[in-house]
Structure formats: structure tokens, C-alpha cells
Short mmCIF file of C-alpha atoms in Angstrom, two decimals:
data_model
loop_
_atom_site.label_atom_id
_atom_site.label_comp_id
_atom_site.label_asym_id
_atom_site.label_seq_id
_atom_site.Cartn_x
_atom_site.Cartn_y
_atom_site.Cartn_z
CA GLU A 28 8.71 13.36 26.40
CA GLN A 29 8.25 16.99 25.23
CA LEU A 30 10.04 18.13 28.55
CA GLN A 31 12.91 15.90 27.52
CA LEU A 32 13.14 17.60 24.18
CA VAL A 33 13.16 21.07 25.76
CA GLU A 34 15.82 19.85 28.18
CA LYS A 35 18.01 18.81 25.15
CA ALA A 36 17.39 22.05 23.46
CA ILE A 37 18.49 23.99 26.58
CA ALA A 38 21.71 21.81 26.78
CA ASP A 39 22.48 22.55 23.10
CA THR A 40 21.94 26.28 23.77
CA ALA A 41 24.24 26.22 26.75
CA GLU A 42 26.93 24.69 24.65
CA GLU A 43 26.40 27.40 21.98
CA ILE A 44 26.82 30.00 24.66
CA ARG A 45 30.12 28.46 26.00
CA ARG A 46 31.57 28.63 22.42
CA SER A 47 30.60 32.23 21.85
CA GLU A 48 31.54 35.21 23.96
CA ASN A 49 28.82 37.43 22.34
CA VAL A 50 25.37 35.68 22.88
CA ASN A 51 22.74 36.29 20.27
CA TRP A 52 19.69 35.56 22.17
CA ASN A 53 17.37 35.61 19.08
CA HIS A 54 19.61 32.81 17.75
CA MET A 55 19.27 30.94 21.11
CA LEU A 56 15.50 31.09 20.93
CA ASP A 57 15.57 29.87 17.36
CA LEU A 58 17.81 27.00 18.27
CA ILE A 59 15.46 25.90 21.11
CA HIS A 60 12.45 26.17 18.72
CA LEU A 61 14.12 24.23 15.88
CA THR A 62 15.57 21.53 18.08
CA THR A 63 12.21 20.74 19.64
CA MET A 64 10.38 20.88 16.38
CA GLU A 65 12.86 18.65 14.74
CA ASN A 66 12.66 15.99 17.45
CA SER A 67 8.89 16.23 17.56
CA LEU A 68 8.79 15.54 13.81
CA LYS A 69 11.01 12.57 14.20
CA ILE A 70 8.54 11.22 16.69
CA GLN A 71 5.48 12.09 14.59
CA TYR A 72 6.81 10.60 11.27
CA GLN A 73 8.61 7.41 12.48
CA ASN A 74 6.12 5.65 10.25
CA SER A 75 3.19 6.50 7.90
CA SER A 76 0.40 6.24 10.48
CA ASN A 77 0.41 9.96 11.47
CA ILE A 78 0.79 11.31 8.03
CA ALA A 79 -1.98 9.05 6.66
CA ALA A 80 -4.30 10.36 9.31
CA ARG A 81 -3.53 13.97 8.38
CA ILE A 82 -4.18 13.21 4.60
CA ARG A 83 -7.47 11.47 5.51
CA LEU A 84 -8.58 14.56 7.45
CA HIS A 85 -7.83 16.85 4.49
CA SER A 86 -9.41 14.69 1.85
CA GLN A 87 -12.69 14.03 3.91
CA TYR A 88 -13.31 17.83 4.45
CA SER A 89 -12.04 19.20 1.24
CA SER A 90 -14.57 20.93 -0.96
CA ASN A 91 -12.46 20.75 -4.10
CA PRO A 92 -13.88 17.65 -6.12
CA GLN A 93 -10.67 17.00 -8.00
CA GLY A 94 -8.59 16.26 -4.92
CA TRP A 95 -5.18 17.51 -3.85
CA PHE A 96 -2.92 14.73 -5.27
CA PRO A 97 -4.62 14.59 -8.68
CA TRP A 98 -4.32 18.40 -8.97
CA LEU A 99 -0.73 18.31 -7.85
CA PHE A 100 0.13 15.68 -10.46
CA GLU A 101 -1.24 18.00 -13.19
CA GLN A 102 1.09 20.72 -12.07
CA CYS A 103 4.02 18.33 -12.40
CA GLN A 104 3.58 17.71 -16.23
CA ILE A 105 5.45 14.42 -15.98
CA GLN A 106 6.49 13.00 -19.31
CA ASP A 107 8.17 9.85 -20.62
CA GLY A 108 11.80 9.50 -19.88
CA MET A 109 11.82 12.01 -17.00
CA LYS A 110 14.06 11.37 -13.89
CA ILE A 111 12.25 12.70 -10.77
CA LEU A 112 13.26 13.09 -7.03
CA GLU A 113 10.77 13.59 -4.40
CA ILE A 114 12.16 14.84 -1.10
CA GLY A 115 10.15 14.20 2.04
CA CYS A 116 8.05 11.71 0.20
CA GLY A 117 6.30 10.50 3.33
CA ASN A 118 3.92 7.60 2.70
CA ALA A 119 4.17 8.05 -1.24
CA GLN A 120 0.38 8.58 -1.50
CA PHE A 121 1.00 11.17 -4.23
CA TRP A 122 2.32 8.37 -6.39
CA THR A 123 -0.12 5.61 -5.42
CA GLU A 124 -3.06 7.85 -6.15
CA ASN A 125 -1.70 8.70 -9.64
CA LEU A 126 -0.23 5.32 -10.73
CA GLN A 127 -2.63 4.98 -13.70
CA ARG A 128 -1.50 8.24 -15.04
CA LEU A 129 2.32 7.67 -14.82
CA PRO A 130 4.36 7.11 -17.98
CA GLN A 131 6.06 3.65 -18.04
CA THR A 132 9.63 4.96 -18.72
CA ILE A 133 10.02 7.43 -15.89
CA SER A 134 12.60 6.96 -13.05
CA VAL A 135 11.39 8.14 -9.62
CA MET A 136 13.53 8.42 -6.52
CA LEU A 137 11.51 8.51 -3.31
CA SER A 138 13.62 10.20 -0.46
CA ASP A 139 12.72 10.63 3.11
CA ILE A 140 14.77 11.25 6.28
CA SER A 141 12.62 8.72 8.19
CA GLU A 142 13.95 5.17 7.97
CA GLY A 143 10.51 3.87 9.10
CA MET A 144 8.67 5.77 6.29
CA ILE A 145 11.03 4.33 3.64
CA ARG A 146 10.84 0.83 5.05
CA GLU A 147 7.07 0.92 4.83
CA ILE A 148 6.86 2.25 1.24
CA ARG A 149 9.39 -0.30 -0.02
CA ARG A 150 6.92 -3.01 1.04
CA ASP A 151 4.22 -1.36 -1.22
CA ASP A 152 3.91 -3.65 -4.27
CA ARG A 153 2.20 -0.90 -6.30
CA LEU A 154 5.57 1.02 -6.32
CA ASP A 155 7.27 -1.23 -8.77
CA SER A 156 10.99 -1.60 -8.93
CA GLY A 157 10.96 -0.68 -12.69
CA ARG A 158 10.13 2.92 -11.93
CA PHE A 159 10.67 3.55 -8.29
CA ASN A 160 13.75 3.58 -6.12
CA PHE A 161 13.96 4.42 -2.46
CA GLU A 162 16.50 6.20 -0.22
CA VAL A 163 16.83 7.49 3.43
CA ALA A 164 18.42 10.93 3.05
CA ASP A 165 18.64 14.38 4.50
CA CYS A 166 17.57 16.89 1.97
CA HIS A 167 20.09 19.35 3.36
CA GLU A 168 22.83 17.16 1.79
CA LEU A 169 21.39 15.28 -1.08
CA PRO A 170 23.41 12.05 -2.00
CA HIS A 171 23.11 12.74 -5.89
CA GLU A 172 25.42 14.00 -8.49
CA SER A 173 24.72 17.60 -9.85
CA GLY A 174 22.35 18.22 -12.69
CA ILE A 175 20.65 14.76 -12.90
CA PHE A 176 16.99 15.38 -12.23
CA ASP A 177 14.36 16.85 -14.60
CA LEU A 178 11.89 17.43 -11.66
CA VAL A 179 12.25 17.78 -7.89
CA ILE A 180 9.12 17.64 -5.71
CA ALA A 181 8.71 18.97 -2.17
CA ASN A 182 4.99 18.55 -1.10
CA HIS A 183 4.26 20.47 2.08
CA MET A 184 7.69 19.76 3.63
CA LEU A 185 10.05 22.74 3.16
CA PHE A 186 8.70 24.55 6.23
CA TYR A 187 9.90 21.70 8.37
CA CYS A 188 13.51 21.99 7.21
CA GLU A 189 16.02 23.39 9.60
CA ASN A 190 17.86 25.29 6.98
CA ILE A 191 15.55 26.21 4.05
CA PRO A 192 18.27 28.02 2.03
CA ALA A 193 20.53 24.97 2.17
CA VAL A 194 17.82 22.74 0.95
CA LEU A 195 17.00 25.10 -2.01
CA SER A 196 20.67 25.26 -2.85
CA GLU A 197 20.83 21.40 -2.94
CA VAL A 198 17.59 21.24 -5.03
CA GLY A 199 19.12 23.71 -7.64
CA ARG A 200 22.33 21.74 -7.68
CA VAL A 201 20.72 18.37 -8.57
CA LEU A 202 18.29 19.82 -11.11
CA LYS A 203 19.23 19.71 -14.83
CA THR A 204 19.51 22.91 -16.72
CA GLY A 205 15.94 23.68 -17.55
CA GLY A 206 14.53 21.40 -14.87
CA ALA A 207 11.73 22.33 -12.59
CA PHE A 208 11.20 22.42 -8.84
CA LEU A 209 7.62 21.92 -7.51
CA CYS A 210 6.86 22.77 -3.91
CA SER A 211 3.65 23.34 -2.08
CA THR A 212 2.79 25.18 1.14
CA TYR A 213 -0.23 26.93 2.76
CA GLY A 214 -1.04 30.25 4.46
CA PRO A 215 -2.37 31.43 7.88
CA MET A 216 -5.98 30.45 6.96
CA HIS A 217 -5.01 26.83 6.69
CA MET A 218 -7.53 24.55 8.71
CA GLN A 219 -8.88 27.62 10.35
CA GLU A 220 -12.35 26.15 10.96
CA ILE A 221 -10.98 23.11 12.76
CA ASN A 222 -8.70 25.35 14.92
CA GLU A 223 -11.75 27.51 15.81
CA LEU A 224 -13.92 24.53 16.61
CA VAL A 225 -11.23 23.11 18.90
CA ARG A 226 -10.74 26.45 20.70
CA GLU A 227 -14.55 26.66 21.25
CA PHE A 228 -14.49 23.28 22.75
CA ASP A 229 -11.54 24.01 24.99
CA ASP A 230 -9.36 27.12 24.55
CA ARG A 231 -6.46 25.32 26.28
CA ILE A 232 -6.03 22.97 23.38
CA VAL A 233 -3.53 24.01 20.78
CA LEU A 234 -3.44 21.87 17.71
CA SER A 235 -0.13 23.22 16.51
CA ALA A 236 2.19 25.65 18.24
CA GLU A 237 4.22 26.07 15.07
CA HIS A 238 3.19 28.69 12.50
CA LEU A 239 5.00 26.85 9.78
CA TYR A 240 3.74 29.21 7.14
CA GLU A 241 5.86 32.00 8.66
CA ARG A 242 8.99 29.92 7.77
CA PHE A 243 7.81 29.17 4.27
CA GLY A 244 4.20 29.91 3.39
CA ARG A 245 1.83 31.50 0.83
CA GLU A 246 2.79 35.02 1.80
CA ASN A 247 6.52 34.73 1.73
CA GLY A 248 7.26 31.57 -0.29
CA ARG A 249 7.81 33.38 -3.65
CA GLY A 250 10.37 35.73 -2.18
CA VAL A 251 12.32 32.78 -0.67
CA LEU A 252 12.30 30.86 -3.97
CA GLU A 253 13.22 33.84 -6.12
CA GLN A 254 16.63 34.03 -4.47
CA TYR A 255 17.49 30.49 -5.89
CA PHE A 256 15.37 30.12 -9.11
CA GLN A 257 15.17 32.33 -12.13
CA GLU A 258 11.41 31.96 -12.67
CA VAL A 259 8.90 31.37 -9.87
CA VAL A 260 5.14 30.70 -10.66
CA TRP A 261 2.47 30.54 -8.03
CA ARG A 262 -0.56 28.35 -8.59
CA PRO A 263 -3.35 28.35 -5.95
CA TYR A 264 -5.28 25.24 -5.24
CA GLU A 265 -8.88 26.30 -4.78
CA ASP A 266 -10.46 24.88 -1.59
CA SER A 267 -12.45 26.02 1.32
#
């Protein structure tokens, strides 16, 4: 299957070469990389099973007693009457873990590019229709009017986006004046112990060939965001 993805990426690259007399080989390599990554993600996240497994792994071996989703909820500062968009909502566990803390009068749009993911969370009776709505959408072109959301959330998903600047522009467009964008990422030390353990077992095994933090991570995330938002605040989640 991976060979088929590479074959498609090469075909796309060849087409790009035919359209351009001056070939930018760095661009060609990026195109191959992004195409294979994008298709791999479509396979990984057709439904919630893979993302749920990843979340369980993190929660079981986290040393922070508060937990990721409760901590993230505190950073959101959600209040009555807010209109909220989460892009790349996945299995909506952020919301199901914090249901008891949610005001009754908020409006939440859960958005994901995966039809399978949205289909599954629509069936979750905990996500009541009074507060939650669902959509299959590409965050590069959000299907919303400008200036309508008080808060936009992107939890560990920006580094998957093909065109991060386009996504950030869209986020800025749909936010109200004075609205907030909350996003999360990680750095090169993320899951270092597990990677080392796997390498000791068999150095041929690579858990992830993608250094996603190089696209949008702890070290460069602030600089990326400052091009689109006036005030950027970094808040570390303390964990081992």
C-alpha cells in the first residue's frame, strides 16, 4: 500500500515537471513527502480506532496527574454563550472528557476532514444536539462566514496540514475580533523513551518517519503563529 502511495506521489511530481520548465527539486521532494503523508493520514484516521489507541498510550504513561484534556480545557477559558470551532476534532475525546464542565449555552462545531470520524462522533449520545454540531470539512477552506467564532481549537493537528499558512489565514478569518485561537504541538523529545525502547529491540523499526515538529513544533511554533496573530502566548504542559 505504501508503494502505491509513493507511485502516486511520483506521478504527481512528473506532472509538475511537465508543467514547469525550471524544476525546483526541493519542491519536488516536498511534494512527494506531503502526498505520501497525506494519504497515510487518510488511511490512519478513517475512523476513531487509531486515534483512540494513541490517546490511550499517552494517558497510560503520562506522569501529570491532571491529564492532557482537563489541562487543555482550562486553557480554553470557555464561557456561556461562546461559539466554538474545533478543526481536526478526531474522536471528540476533548469534549467527552470535559462534558461536566461545559456551560449549557455554548455552541460547538466539531469539524474533521474524515467522514468516518464525523460519522462515529455523530452517534455519540453524549454530544447532544443542543450544543454540538458536526461537519466534514477541509480546514484549508473553512465553510463558514468571517468573524463568527469566539474560539478556534486545533489540538495536535496543524503539523499534519499541507499548507499551514493557508489554515492559519482561515482561522484568523473566521475568528471574531478579540477571539482566540488555541493550538497545541510538541517538540523533538516527544515520546523519546518509547522510540529508544523500540530501537533497542530492533533498530530497523521506525515508529514515525515524519518529524512533524519540524513543520510546526515547540521550537518554531511561536514564529509561525506571530505572522498571523498579534499576541502569541506559549504555555507548557508539564509531563515526563
